[in-house]
Amino acid sequence: MTQPMRGVLAPVITPFTADLAPDQGRFNRHCKWLLASGCAGLAVFGTNSEANSLGLEERKDLLEGLVASGVDPARLIPGTGLCALPETVALSAHAAALGCHGVLMLPPFYYKGVPDEGLFRSYSEVIQRVGDARLRIYIYHIPPVSNVPVPVPLVERLLKAYPGTIAGIKDSSGDWANTEALLALAPQGLSVFAGSEVFLLRNMSGGGAGCITAGANVNPAAIDQVFRRWAEPGAEALQAGIDRVRTILQSHGTMIPALKAVTAHFGQDPAWRTVRPPLVELAPADEQGLIRDLLEAGFAMPGLRP
Amino acid sequence: MTQPMRGVLAPVITPFTADLAPDQGRFNRHCKWLLASGCAGLAVFGTNSEANSLGLEERKDLLEGLVASGVDPARLIPGTGLCALPETVALSAHAAALGCHGVLMLPPFYYKGVPDEGLFRSYSEVIQRVGDARLRIYIYHIPPVSNVPVPVPLVERLLKAYPGTIAGIKDSSGDWANTEALLALAPQGLSVFAGSEVFLLRNMSGGGAGCITAGANVNPAAIDQVFRRWAEPGAEALQAGIDRVRTILQSHGTMIPALKAVTAHFGQDPAWRTVRPPLVELAPADEQGLIRDLLEAGFAMPGLRP
């Protein structure tokens, strides 16, 4: 049986060419840098990947190209949850067939206020239609963006109905009480990932598996240190250090363009600034403030520059 | 030049077979009944069509099958706005090539709180990439569901940048003040459709073009009477009549399963009750209450039964 995933995962930012096409070469290089820099795995096609701005075929092509470049699929948990049942099935089956460790699955997110029964049926239909024992689902709970929560009782119902297939959850609610309630399900086989590094120490202390976090795109090594040393003296100081960087990342414009600006700056690679609509790149003043604050905090991205 | 669309349009409910596949035959029949019963056009693949639970290929197949069945594409405004730029482009180009009157286009709706500039770029990129002079876009403003509004100043900016291509808007905000602000743009060529029949009389009095409304799926003839006779004495009584039906439709569970239950009942065709997850069919008690209230109000769907 596959070992459960543990550690720090990045929802990998997606590079685009000037005409807004996905840039496979830069994507592969950034993925390899992340894996060499502390990430246990990669949640490619997460929210911070602008994944919902990518087409179905673009996702498949990027994932195949990444594996073909030599990245071990056992370290990948691609996002596969779309609004439409047949497309969630197609992407999830594709990921399982490629040998990915698992998939990160949003609930269908267009219709709001849907009953838990409807969300249960959605996940059930996907599992039955994929029909592949290798499928491992990490539920993606991110109500601030999806506006469709996956409540704890529904997670528990799914876990009981599909043990082994429902493998874990990424909790991006920002609500520690919700993560605590999920941690009560860890003994039943739920790997609980915090959705931000600011909860990493608390999540590990409570029996969690790690974090899947935007910040890991640029600060993987320091976040990995909190994962590895959470039980040691000094863990709180390490946590305070990654909190400081996270606060800076969130203080200048919005997160995805900020992550790309930081990668462009420290990698000396301006092409990274490109975002797909509906996002807009960081304003120059925001980028200057962001880089200044990061440099003052001693931040670096060792090994990023080619 | 194509005449602007005016009148009552239904966001056509989508029938599914028992295994949740789209049911082309029932779809074609319902579309033809709607056009024969008062609908000027059909906004297939709207919110009430469960369109965001349909895959890209399912939408293309249904639209081609509908046109092949003899429905005039000049009466169709299919929904084509998805989260991912290449897919919105693909569906919009497909609809334009088929000769559809226009398309109903949601903004990309996963990322929330995006800047107007990003939404402007989204619509611009779609228009430029489709690159077809036949493309006519009806912007779809439905913040209660999409959670991504298209503010009036952005509509005005798009209308000025792409006159002739930006043809109109469906305002499903439920906020009459917003519709009034849009009506001020009607002289510049914006066809304003109310998103609910409850605003139809007010919208017509203000220079609007009609309505695109869930209720038109089951009550097209009466709604069309308000459209045709809004300037005549007695229009308010007609409006009160369609308001009464709308209130009943909204009073027993959620709208989409309710529309399907009504269609199943009055068409004596139980297969219509099927919804795709994440939706759930109406509870039996809700359906009984709904049908009872409709019958007491003298509601009927003449000509629906095969």
XYZ file of C-alpha atoms in Angstrom, chain A residues 3 11-12 31 75 87-88 95 97 103-104 110 112 114 155-156 177 179 185 189 207 242 259 275 288-289 293:
27
model
C 2.456 5.476 2.198
C 0.056 24.480 -4.958
C 2.463 25.268 -7.763
C 8.453 22.003 -9.779
C 4.900 13.058 -5.341
C -14.720 16.622 -16.376
C -13.862 15.918 -12.735
C -4.173 11.501 -12.754
C -3.672 6.367 -14.537
C -5.875 14.195 -6.353
C -6.988 17.399 -4.639
C -20.897 26.963 -9.274
C -24.221 27.650 -3.983
C -26.413 22.966 -2.236
C -16.131 14.612 5.296
C -16.813 11.975 7.942
C -11.744 25.327 14.921
C -9.164 22.093 11.343
C -10.927 12.163 12.133
C -7.292 7.607 8.277
C -1.880 14.970 14.616
C 7.516 31.600 8.409
C 3.978 34.877 -5.578
C -1.034 35.991 -14.971
C 8.626 47.195 -4.942
C 7.166 47.224 -1.426
C 10.012 44.029 2.891
